CSV table of C-alpha atoms and ligand atoms in Angstrom, one decimal:
chain,number,residue,atom,x,y,z
A,1334,MET,CA,-19.7,-24.3,-35.6
A,1335,GLN,CA,-23.3,-23.2,-37.0
A,1336,ASN,CA,-24.7,-19.7,-35.8
A,1337,LYS,CA,-27.3,-19.7,-33.3
A,1338,LYS,CA,-30.6,-17.8,-34.6
A,1339,ILE,CA,-32.6,-15.9,-32.7
A,1340,LEU,CA,-35.9,-14.0,-34.0
A,1341,VAL,CA,-36.3,-10.9,-32.2
A,1342,LEU,CA,-39.8,-9.4,-31.4
A,1343,LYS,CA,-39.6,-6.0,-29.9
A,1344,GLY,CA,-43.0,-5.2,-29.8
A,1345,ASP,CA,-45.1,-2.0,-28.3
A,1346,GLY,CA,-43.8,0.5,-25.9
A,1347,VAL,CA,-40.7,-0.1,-23.9
A,1348,GLY,CA,-40.2,-3.5,-25.6
A,1349,PRO,CA,-38.1,-1.8,-28.5
A,1350,GLU,CA,-35.9,-0.3,-25.7
A,1351,ILE,CA,-35.3,-3.3,-23.1
A,1352,ILE,CA,-34.9,-5.5,-26.1
A,1353,ASP,CA,-32.1,-3.2,-27.3
A,1354,CYS,CA,-30.4,-3.3,-23.9
A,1355,ALA,CA,-30.5,-7.4,-24.4
A,1356,LEU,CA,-29.0,-7.1,-27.5
A,1357,GLU,CA,-26.2,-4.9,-26.2
A,1358,VAL,CA,-25.5,-7.8,-23.9
A,1359,LEU,CA,-25.9,-10.7,-26.0
A,1360,SER,CA,-23.2,-9.2,-28.3
A,1361,ALA,CA,-20.9,-8.8,-25.2
A,1362,ILE,CA,-21.6,-12.3,-24.7
A,1363,SER,CA,-20.7,-12.9,-28.4
A,1364,ASP,CA,-17.5,-11.0,-28.1
A,1365,LYS,CA,-16.2,-12.8,-25.1
A,1366,SER,CA,-17.1,-16.5,-25.7
A,1367,GLY,CA,-16.7,-16.6,-29.6
A,1368,GLU,CA,-20.5,-17.7,-29.8
A,1369,LYS,CA,-21.7,-16.4,-32.9
A,1370,PHE,CA,-25.9,-15.4,-33.2
A,1371,THR,CA,-27.6,-14.8,-36.2
A,1372,LEU,CA,-30.8,-12.6,-35.6
A,1373,ASP,CA,-33.6,-11.8,-37.2
A,1374,PHE,CA,-36.5,-9.1,-36.2
A,1375,ALA,CA,-40.2,-9.2,-37.0
A,1376,ASP,CA,-43.6,-7.4,-35.8
A,1377,ILE,CA,-45.8,-8.3,-33.1
A,1378,GLY,CA,-48.5,-6.8,-31.3
A,1379,GLY,CA,-50.0,-3.0,-31.8
A,1380,VAL,CA,-47.0,-2.3,-34.3
A,1381,ALA,CA,-47.8,-5.3,-36.1
A,1382,ILE,CA,-51.5,-4.2,-36.4
A,1383,ASP,CA,-50.5,-0.7,-37.6
A,1384,LYS,CA,-48.5,-2.4,-40.5
A,1385,TYR,CA,-50.3,-5.6,-41.5
A,1386,GLY,CA,-53.8,-5.4,-39.3
A,1387,ASN,CA,-52.6,-8.4,-37.6
A,1388,PRO,CA,-50.9,-8.8,-34.1
A,1389,PHE,CA,-49.6,-12.0,-35.4
A,1390,PRO,CA,-49.0,-11.5,-39.3
A,1391,GLU,CA,-48.2,-14.6,-41.5
A,1392,GLU,CA,-44.5,-12.3,-42.1
A,1393,THR,CA,-44.0,-13.2,-38.4
A,1394,GLU,CA,-44.9,-16.8,-38.3
A,1395,GLN,CA,-43.3,-17.6,-41.6
A,1396,LYS,CA,-39.8,-16.6,-39.6
A,1397,LEU,CA,-40.2,-19.2,-36.8
A,1398,GLN,CA,-39.7,-21.7,-38.9
A,1399,ASP,CA,-35.8,-21.4,-38.9
A,1400,VAL,CA,-35.0,-20.1,-35.4
A,1401,SER,CA,-34.0,-21.8,-32.3
A,1402,ALA,CA,-35.4,-19.4,-30.1
A,1403,VAL,CA,-37.8,-16.0,-30.0
A,1404,LEU,CA,-37.2,-12.9,-27.8
A,1405,LEU,CA,-39.9,-10.5,-27.0
A,1406,GLY,CA,-40.2,-7.3,-25.6
A,1407,ALA,CA,-43.8,-6.7,-24.7
A,1408,VAL,CA,-47.1,-5.7,-26.7
A,1409,GLY,CA,-49.8,-3.5,-26.1
A,1410,GLY,CA,-50.9,0.2,-25.3
A,1411,PRO,CA,-53.7,2.6,-25.2
A,1412,LYS,CA,-53.4,3.5,-28.9
A,1413,TRP,CA,-55.0,-0.3,-29.4
A,1414,ASP,CA,-57.3,0.0,-27.0
A,1415,ASN,CA,-60.9,0.1,-28.7
A,1416,ILE,CA,-59.6,-2.0,-31.2
A,1417,ASP,CA,-61.7,-5.1,-32.6
A,1418,PRO,CA,-61.2,-7.7,-29.4
A,1419,ALA,CA,-60.0,-10.3,-32.2
A,1420,ILE,CA,-57.2,-8.3,-32.8
A,1421,ARG,CA,-56.2,-6.9,-29.9
A,1422,PRO,CA,-52.1,-6.5,-29.5
A,1423,GLU,CA,-52.2,-9.3,-27.0
A,1424,LYS,CA,-53.8,-11.6,-29.3
A,1425,GLY,CA,-50.8,-11.8,-31.3
A,1426,LEU,CA,-49.1,-12.7,-28.1
A,1427,LEU,CA,-51.3,-15.6,-27.6
A,1428,ALA,CA,-51.0,-16.7,-31.2
A,1429,LEU,CA,-47.4,-16.8,-31.0
A,1430,ARG,CA,-47.5,-19.0,-27.7
A,1431,LYS,CA,-49.7,-21.2,-29.5
A,1432,ALA,CA,-48.2,-21.3,-32.7
A,1433,LEU,CA,-45.0,-22.5,-31.2
A,1434,GLY,CA,-46.8,-24.9,-28.8
A,1435,VAL,CA,-44.7,-23.5,-25.5
A,1436,TYR,CA,-46.9,-25.3,-23.0
A,1437,ALA,CA,-44.5,-25.0,-20.1
A,1438,ASN,CA,-43.9,-21.0,-18.8
A,1439,LEU,CA,-41.0,-20.8,-16.3
A,1440,ARG,CA,-41.4,-17.9,-13.6
A,1441,PRO,CA,-38.4,-17.7,-11.1
A,1442,CYS,CA,-38.8,-15.5,-8.3
A,1443,GLN,CA,-35.8,-15.4,-6.2
A,1444,ILE,CA,-35.0,-12.1,-3.9
A,1445,TYR,CA,-31.5,-10.2,-4.6
A,1446,PRO,CA,-29.8,-9.3,-1.2
A,1447,GLY,CA,-29.6,-5.6,-2.5
A,1448,LEU,CA,-33.2,-5.3,-2.8
A,1449,ILE,CA,-34.5,-6.2,0.6
A,1450,ASP,CA,-35.7,-2.9,1.4
A,1451,ASN,CA,-37.7,-2.8,-2.2
A,1452,SER,CA,-40.1,-5.2,-1.2
A,1453,PRO,CA,-43.4,-4.7,0.6
A,1454,LEU,CA,-42.4,-7.5,3.2
A,1455,LYS,CA,-40.8,-7.1,6.4
A,1456,PRO,CA,-36.9,-8.6,5.3
A,1457,GLU,CA,-37.8,-11.8,7.8
A,1458,TYR,CA,-40.2,-12.9,5.2
A,1459,LEU,CA,-37.9,-13.1,2.4
A,1460,LYS,CA,-34.9,-15.2,3.8
A,1461,ASN,CA,-34.7,-18.1,1.8
A,1462,VAL,CA,-37.2,-16.9,-1.2
A,1463,ASP,CA,-36.7,-18.8,-4.4
A,1464,PHE,CA,-39.5,-20.4,-6.3
A,1465,VAL,CA,-40.4,-21.2,-9.5
A,1466,ILE,CA,-44.1,-20.9,-11.2
A,1467,VAL,CA,-44.4,-23.5,-14.1
A,1468,ARG,CA,-47.7,-21.7,-15.6
A,1469,GLU,CA,-49.8,-23.7,-18.1
A,1470,LEU,CA,-49.4,-21.2,-20.9
A,1471,VAL,CA,-51.2,-22.5,-24.3
A,1472,GLY,CA,-54.9,-24.0,-22.9
A,1473,GLY,CA,-57.0,-23.0,-20.3
A,1474,ILE,CA,-59.5,-19.9,-20.2
A,1475,TYR,CA,-57.0,-17.8,-22.7
A,1476,PHE,CA,-58.0,-20.1,-25.4
A,1477,GLY,CA,-61.4,-21.5,-24.3
A,1478,LYS,CA,-64.5,-21.1,-26.2
A,1479,ARG,CA,-65.7,-17.0,-25.9
A,1480,ASP,CA,-68.7,-15.0,-26.7
A,1481,THR,CA,-70.4,-12.2,-26.1
A,1482,PHE,CA,-74.1,-11.8,-27.0
A,1483,ILE,CA,-77.6,-10.5,-26.0
A,1484,GLU,CA,-79.8,-13.2,-23.7
A,1485,ASN,CA,-83.0,-12.3,-22.5
A,1486,GLY,CA,-82.3,-8.3,-23.2
A,1487,LEU,CA,-79.1,-8.7,-21.1
A,1488,ARG,CA,-75.5,-8.2,-22.5
A,1489,THR,CA,-73.8,-11.8,-21.9
A,1490,ALA,CA,-70.7,-12.9,-22.2
A,1491,PHE,CA,-68.8,-16.2,-21.1
A,1492,ASP,CA,-65.1,-17.5,-21.3
A,1493,GLU,CA,-64.5,-21.5,-21.1
A,1494,GLU,CA,-61.8,-23.0,-18.7
A,1495,ARG,CA,-61.3,-26.2,-20.5
A,1496,TYR,CA,-58.3,-29.0,-19.9
A,1497,ASP,CA,-58.0,-32.2,-21.5
A,1498,GLU,CA,-56.1,-34.9,-19.3
A,1499,ALA,CA,-52.8,-34.6,-21.9
A,1500,GLU,CA,-52.5,-30.9,-21.7
A,1501,ILE,CA,-52.5,-31.7,-17.7
A,1502,LYS,CA,-50.2,-34.4,-18.1
A,1503,ARG,CA,-47.6,-33.0,-20.3
A,1504,ILE,CA,-47.1,-29.7,-17.8
A,1505,ALA,CA,-47.6,-31.9,-14.9
A,1506,ILE,CA,-44.3,-33.8,-16.0
A,1507,TYR,CA,-42.6,-30.9,-17.1
A,1508,ALA,CA,-43.3,-29.4,-13.2
A,1509,PHE,CA,-42.1,-32.6,-11.5
A,1510,GLU,CA,-38.8,-32.5,-13.5
A,1511,THR,CA,-38.2,-29.2,-12.6
A,1512,ALA,CA,-38.7,-30.1,-9.1
A,1513,MET,CA,-36.4,-33.0,-9.3
A,1514,GLY,CA,-33.8,-30.6,-10.1
A,1515,ARG,CA,-34.5,-28.1,-7.1
A,1516,SER,CA,-35.7,-29.1,-3.9
A,1517,LYS,CA,-38.1,-31.6,-4.6
A,1518,LYS,CA,-41.3,-29.7,-3.6
A,1519,LEU,CA,-44.1,-28.9,-5.9
A,1520,THR,CA,-47.5,-27.3,-5.1
A,1521,LEU,CA,-50.3,-27.7,-7.3
A,1522,VAL,CA,-52.5,-24.5,-7.1
A,1523,ASP,CA,-56.0,-25.0,-8.2
A,1524,LYS,CA,-59.7,-24.1,-7.4
A,1525,ALA,CA,-60.9,-27.7,-6.6
A,1526,ASN,CA,-63.4,-26.9,-4.6
A,1527,VAL,CA,-65.3,-25.1,-7.0
A,1528,LEU,CA,-63.8,-25.9,-10.5
A,1529,ASP,CA,-64.3,-29.2,-12.3
A,1530,SER,CA,-61.4,-28.5,-14.4
A,1531,SER,CA,-59.5,-28.1,-11.1
A,1532,LYS,CA,-60.4,-31.5,-10.3
A,1533,LEU,CA,-59.1,-33.2,-13.1
A,1534,TRP,CA,-56.1,-31.2,-12.6
A,1535,ARG,CA,-55.9,-32.6,-8.8
A,1536,GLU,CA,-56.4,-36.0,-10.3
A,1537,VAL,CA,-53.9,-36.2,-13.3
A,1538,VAL,CA,-51.3,-34.6,-11.4
A,1539,ALA,CA,-51.5,-36.9,-8.5
A,1540,GLU,CA,-51.5,-39.9,-11.1
A,1541,ILE,CA,-48.1,-38.4,-12.2
A,1542,ALA,CA,-46.6,-37.8,-8.9
A,1543,GLU,CA,-46.7,-42.1,-8.7
A,1544,ASP,CA,-43.5,-41.5,-10.8
A,1545,TYR,CA,-42.1,-39.0,-8.8
A,1546,PRO,CA,-41.8,-40.4,-5.3
A,1547,GLU,CA,-39.3,-38.5,-4.3
A,1548,VAL,CA,-41.2,-35.3,-5.0
A,1549,GLU,CA,-43.3,-33.7,-2.2
A,1550,LEU,CA,-46.5,-32.9,-3.4
A,1551,GLU,CA,-49.0,-30.3,-1.8
A,1552,PHE,CA,-52.5,-29.1,-3.2
A,1553,LEU,CA,-53.2,-25.5,-2.1
A,1554,TYR,CA,-56.4,-23.6,-3.8
A,1555,VAL,CA,-55.5,-20.5,-5.4
A,1556,ASP,CA,-56.8,-17.9,-2.7
A,1557,ASN,CA,-55.0,-19.7,-0.2
A,1558,ALA,CA,-51.7,-20.0,-2.5
A,1559,ALA,CA,-52.5,-16.1,-3.0
A,1560,MET,CA,-52.4,-15.4,0.7
A,1561,GLN,CA,-49.4,-18.3,1.4
A,1562,LEU,CA,-47.3,-16.2,-1.2
A,1563,ILE,CA,-47.2,-13.4,0.9
A,1564,ARG,CA,-47.1,-15.0,4.4
A,1565,GLN,CA,-44.5,-17.4,3.8
A,1566,PRO,CA,-42.9,-17.2,0.6
A,1567,SER,CA,-40.0,-19.3,1.2
A,1568,SER,CA,-42.3,-22.4,1.7
A,1569,PHE,CA,-42.7,-22.6,-2.1
A,1570,ASP,CA,-40.1,-24.2,-4.6
A,1571,VAL,CA,-42.0,-25.5,-7.7
A,1572,ILE,CA,-45.6,-23.9,-8.1
A,1573,LEU,CA,-47.7,-25.4,-10.8
A,1574,THR,CA,-50.8,-23.9,-12.2
A,1575,ASN,CA,-52.9,-23.3,-15.0
A,1576,ASN,CA,-52.6,-20.2,-17.7
A,1577,ILE,CA,-55.1,-17.8,-15.7
A,1578,PHE,CA,-53.4,-18.4,-12.1
A,1579,GLY,CA,-50.2,-18.3,-13.4
A,1580,ASP,CA,-50.6,-15.0,-14.7
A,1581,ILE,CA,-51.9,-13.8,-11.9
A,1582,LEU,CA,-49.7,-15.3,-9.3
A,1583,SER,CA,-46.8,-14.3,-10.9
A,1584,ASP,CA,-47.7,-10.4,-11.1
A,1585,GLU,CA,-48.1,-10.9,-7.2
A,1586,ALA,CA,-44.5,-12.7,-6.9
A,1587,SER,CA,-42.9,-9.9,-8.7
A,1588,GLN,CA,-43.7,-7.7,-5.8
A,1589,ILE,CA,-42.4,-10.1,-3.2
A,1590,ALA,CA,-38.8,-9.6,-5.3
A,1591,GLY,CA,-39.1,-5.7,-5.6
A,1592,SER,CA,-40.0,-4.9,-8.8
A,1593,ILE,CA,-42.1,-6.5,-11.7
A,1594,GLY,CA,-39.0,-5.2,-13.9
A,1595,LEU,CA,-37.1,-8.1,-12.6
A,1596,LEU,CA,-38.8,-11.4,-13.4
A,1597,PRO,CA,-37.7,-13.1,-16.4
A,1598,SER,CA,-39.6,-16.1,-18.1
A,1599,ALA,CA,-39.2,-19.1,-20.2
A,1600,SER,CA,-41.8,-20.9,-22.3
A,1601,LEU,CA,-40.8,-24.3,-23.1
A,1602,GLY,CA,-41.9,-27.6,-24.1
A,1603,ALA,CA,-41.8,-27.3,-28.4
A,1604,GLU,CA,-38.7,-27.1,-30.9
A,1605,VAL,CA,-38.4,-22.8,-30.6
A,1606,GLY,CA,-38.4,-21.6,-26.8
A,1607,LEU,CA,-40.0,-18.0,-26.7
A,1608,TYR,CA,-38.4,-15.7,-23.8
A,1609,GLU,CA,-39.6,-12.4,-22.2
A,1610,PRO,CA,-40.2,-10.6,-19.4
A,1611,ILE,CA,-43.1,-10.9,-17.3
A,1612,HIS,CA,-44.3,-7.4,-17.5
A,1613,GLY,CA,-46.1,-5.5,-19.7
A,1614,SER,CA,-45.4,-2.8,-22.7
A,1615,ALA,CA,-45.5,0.2,-20.0
A,1616,PRO,CA,-46.5,2.9,-22.2
A,1617,ASP,CA,-46.5,5.4,-19.8
A,1618,ILE,CA,-42.9,5.2,-19.7
A,1619,ALA,CA,-42.0,4.3,-23.1
A,1620,GLY,CA,-39.0,6.2,-24.9
A,1621,GLN,CA,-37.8,7.9,-22.0
A,1622,ASN,CA,-34.5,5.8,-20.9
A,1623,ILE,CA,-36.1,4.8,-17.6
A,1624,ALA,CA,-37.7,1.4,-17.8
A,1625,ASN,CA,-35.6,-1.4,-16.4
A,1626,PRO,CA,-34.3,-3.7,-18.8
A,1627,LEU,CA,-33.3,-6.1,-16.3
A,1628,ALA,CA,-36.1,-8.9,-16.8
A,1629,THR,CA,-35.1,-9.0,-20.5
A,1630,ILE,CA,-31.8,-9.1,-19.7
A,1631,LEU,CA,-32.8,-12.4,-17.4
A,1632,SER,CA,-34.6,-13.6,-20.1
A,1633,LEU,CA,-32.2,-13.6,-22.4
A,1634,ALA,CA,-29.9,-15.7,-20.3
A,1635,MET,CA,-32.2,-18.3,-19.9
A,1636,LEU,CA,-32.7,-18.1,-23.9
A,1637,LEU,CA,-28.8,-19.1,-23.8
A,1638,ARG,CA,-29.4,-21.5,-21.2
A,1639,TYR,CA,-32.9,-23.6,-22.0
A,1640,SER,CA,-32.4,-23.3,-26.1
A,1641,PHE,CA,-28.6,-23.2,-26.8
A,1642,GLY,CA,-27.2,-24.8,-23.5
A,1643,LEU,CA,-24.8,-21.8,-23.0
A,1644,HIS,CA,-24.9,-22.6,-19.1
A,1645,ALA,CA,-21.9,-20.6,-18.1
A,1646,GLU,CA,-22.7,-17.9,-20.6
A,1647,ALA,CA,-26.1,-17.7,-18.9
A,1648,ASP,CA,-24.7,-17.7,-15.4
A,1649,GLN,CA,-22.3,-15.1,-16.6
A,1650,ILE,CA,-25.3,-12.8,-17.5
A,1651,GLU,CA,-27.3,-13.5,-14.0
A,1652,GLN,CA,-24.2,-13.0,-11.8
A,1653,ALA,CA,-23.3,-9.7,-13.7
A,1654,VAL,CA,-26.7,-8.4,-12.9
A,1655,LYS,CA,-26.7,-9.6,-9.4
A,1656,GLN,CA,-23.3,-7.7,-8.8
A,1657,VAL,CA,-25.0,-4.7,-10.6
A,1658,LEU,CA,-27.6,-4.6,-7.9
A,1659,ALA,CA,-25.3,-5.6,-5.3
A,1660,ASN,CA,-23.0,-2.6,-6.3
A,1661,GLY,CA,-26.0,-0.2,-5.4
A,1662,HIS,CA,-26.9,0.4,-9.1
A,1663,ARG,CA,-30.7,0.9,-9.4
A,1664,THR,CA,-33.3,1.6,-12.3
A,1665,LYS,CA,-36.4,4.4,-11.7
A,1666,ASP,CA,-38.6,1.8,-10.7
A,1667,LEU,CA,-36.3,0.5,-7.6
A,1668,ALA,CA,-35.1,3.9,-6.8
A,1669,PRO,CA,-37.6,6.8,-7.8
A,1670,ASP,CA,-35.0,9.8,-6.6
A,1671,ASP,CA,-31.4,8.3,-7.4
A,1672,TYR,CA,-31.0,5.9,-10.5
A,1673,LEU,CA,-29.7,5.0,-13.9
A,1674,GLY,CA,-31.0,5.2,-17.2
A,1675,THR,CA,-32.2,2.1,-19.0
A,1676,ARG,CA,-28.7,2.2,-21.6
A,1677,GLU,CA,-26.6,3.2,-18.2
A,1678,ILE,CA,-27.4,0.1,-16.3
A,1679,THR,CA,-27.3,-2.2,-19.1
A,1680,HIS,CA,-23.5,-0.9,-19.3
A,1681,GLU,CA,-23.2,-1.6,-16.2
A,1682,VAL,CA,-24.2,-5.2,-16.5
A,1683,ILE,CA,-21.8,-5.3,-19.6
A,1684,LYS,CA,-18.7,-4.0,-17.5
A,1685,ASN,CA,-19.8,-6.9,-15.0
A,1686,LEU,CA,-19.9,-9.9,-17.4
B,960,IPM,C1,-48.6,-12.1,-19.2
B,960,IPM,C2,-49.0,-11.0,-20.2
B,960,IPM,C3,-49.8,-11.7,-20.9
B,960,IPM,C4,-50.6,-12.8,-20.5
B,960,IPM,C5,-50.9,-10.7,-21.3
B,960,IPM,C6,-50.1,-9.4,-22.0
B,960,IPM,C7,-51.7,-11.0,-22.5
B,960,IPM,O1,-49.9,-10.7,-18.6
B,960,IPM,O2,-47.2,-12.8,-19.9
B,960,IPM,O3,-48.0,-12.3,-18.1
B,960,IPM,O4,-52.0,-12.5,-19.6
B,960,IPM,O5,-50.1,-14.0,-20.8
B,961,MG,MG1,-48.8,-11.1,-16.8
C-alpha cells in the first residue's frame, strides 16, 4: 500500500496549534487503521512573507506537485496589516487555491445537539438544520481586475466581478451532484435583480438543471438568502453561490451552528484537495491553548473522505467530535467560564475515536 501524502501548511495565528491537534488525530487514526500517511510541511501567509517575502513562495508551490491533499491552518494577522496589498498573507491563500484549481468549496453546516444553546437562534429554528454551501472558489471578484487610482482628483478603486459560462457550469454540476447525494434540493444564491454576472449564473444553472430533473431548484437573492438563513435555516440543503457571497454566508452559517470554530471546509474539483477551517487566524488568541481545534479536525475528516476515500476513518473522527460535545466538553468560544484547552479537547476526541 502506498503512503498517502499530505502537504501541511500551518500558516499564522492559531494555525500552528490547531494543525498540530489535527495531526495528533491523524496519527491516532493511522495507529488504529494501519493507514500510513507521509507529511510534508511548507509556509504560507505571513510566515512565508517573513521568510521569503512572498505569501505563496515557489518553495511551497513546488511541493504541491507530489501530494494528494493539502491541510491548511489559517493566514493573516495585524503584523502584516500595513504591507503592500499585493503580498498580503491572504493573497497567499488565494494564490494557493488558484494554483490548485480547487473551484468547489464545500462548507457543511449542521447543528450538534449539545450546542443548541450556543446558537443565537431559538431552538425551534434549529431543528433539522443540515445544509452545505457550495462556494465557487477560484473566480469572481476575488480574482477579477482591480485597481486604485486618482480620477477627477478623487481616490478611486474598483474590483471586477466576472464569470464565464464554463466557470459557472462546472461549479453548478458540482452542486447538482452534491444535491443528488443529499435531499435533492438546490438553492442558487445571487443578485440577479442587479448584477449581469448573476443573470448569467441563473441562465447557466437553469440549463444544467435540465440534466437533474429530480433536483428541486430554487433561486434566491442574496439579501433574502441572508434573511432566510436566520428565519428558516432548515429549509436549505445545498446552497450554490459565487465566491464573495459564499464567503459572507458561510460566516453567517457558522453562527447558526454556534461557533465559527466548528465549521470545516473542503476545496475540491482538482487533482489535489485543500482542507481548511472556515475561520481566520485569530491572532488575539494565538498561542494560549484556547483556540477551538474542532473545525480543523473536522477538515481532516473531510480530507480523509474526499482525497483518500477513507470513509470509515472520516466517520470515526466526526462521530468522536460529536461524542466529545455530547459529553459536555467545550472550548472557550463555546463556554467561556468552563472549558477545555485546545490540546485537551483534542485528547478527548482521540479518546473517543
Ligand atoms: C475564508 C476566508 C478567506 C476568504 C480569506 C482569509 C481570504 O475568509 O476562507 O472564508 O475570504 O476566502
Ligand atoms: Mg471567510
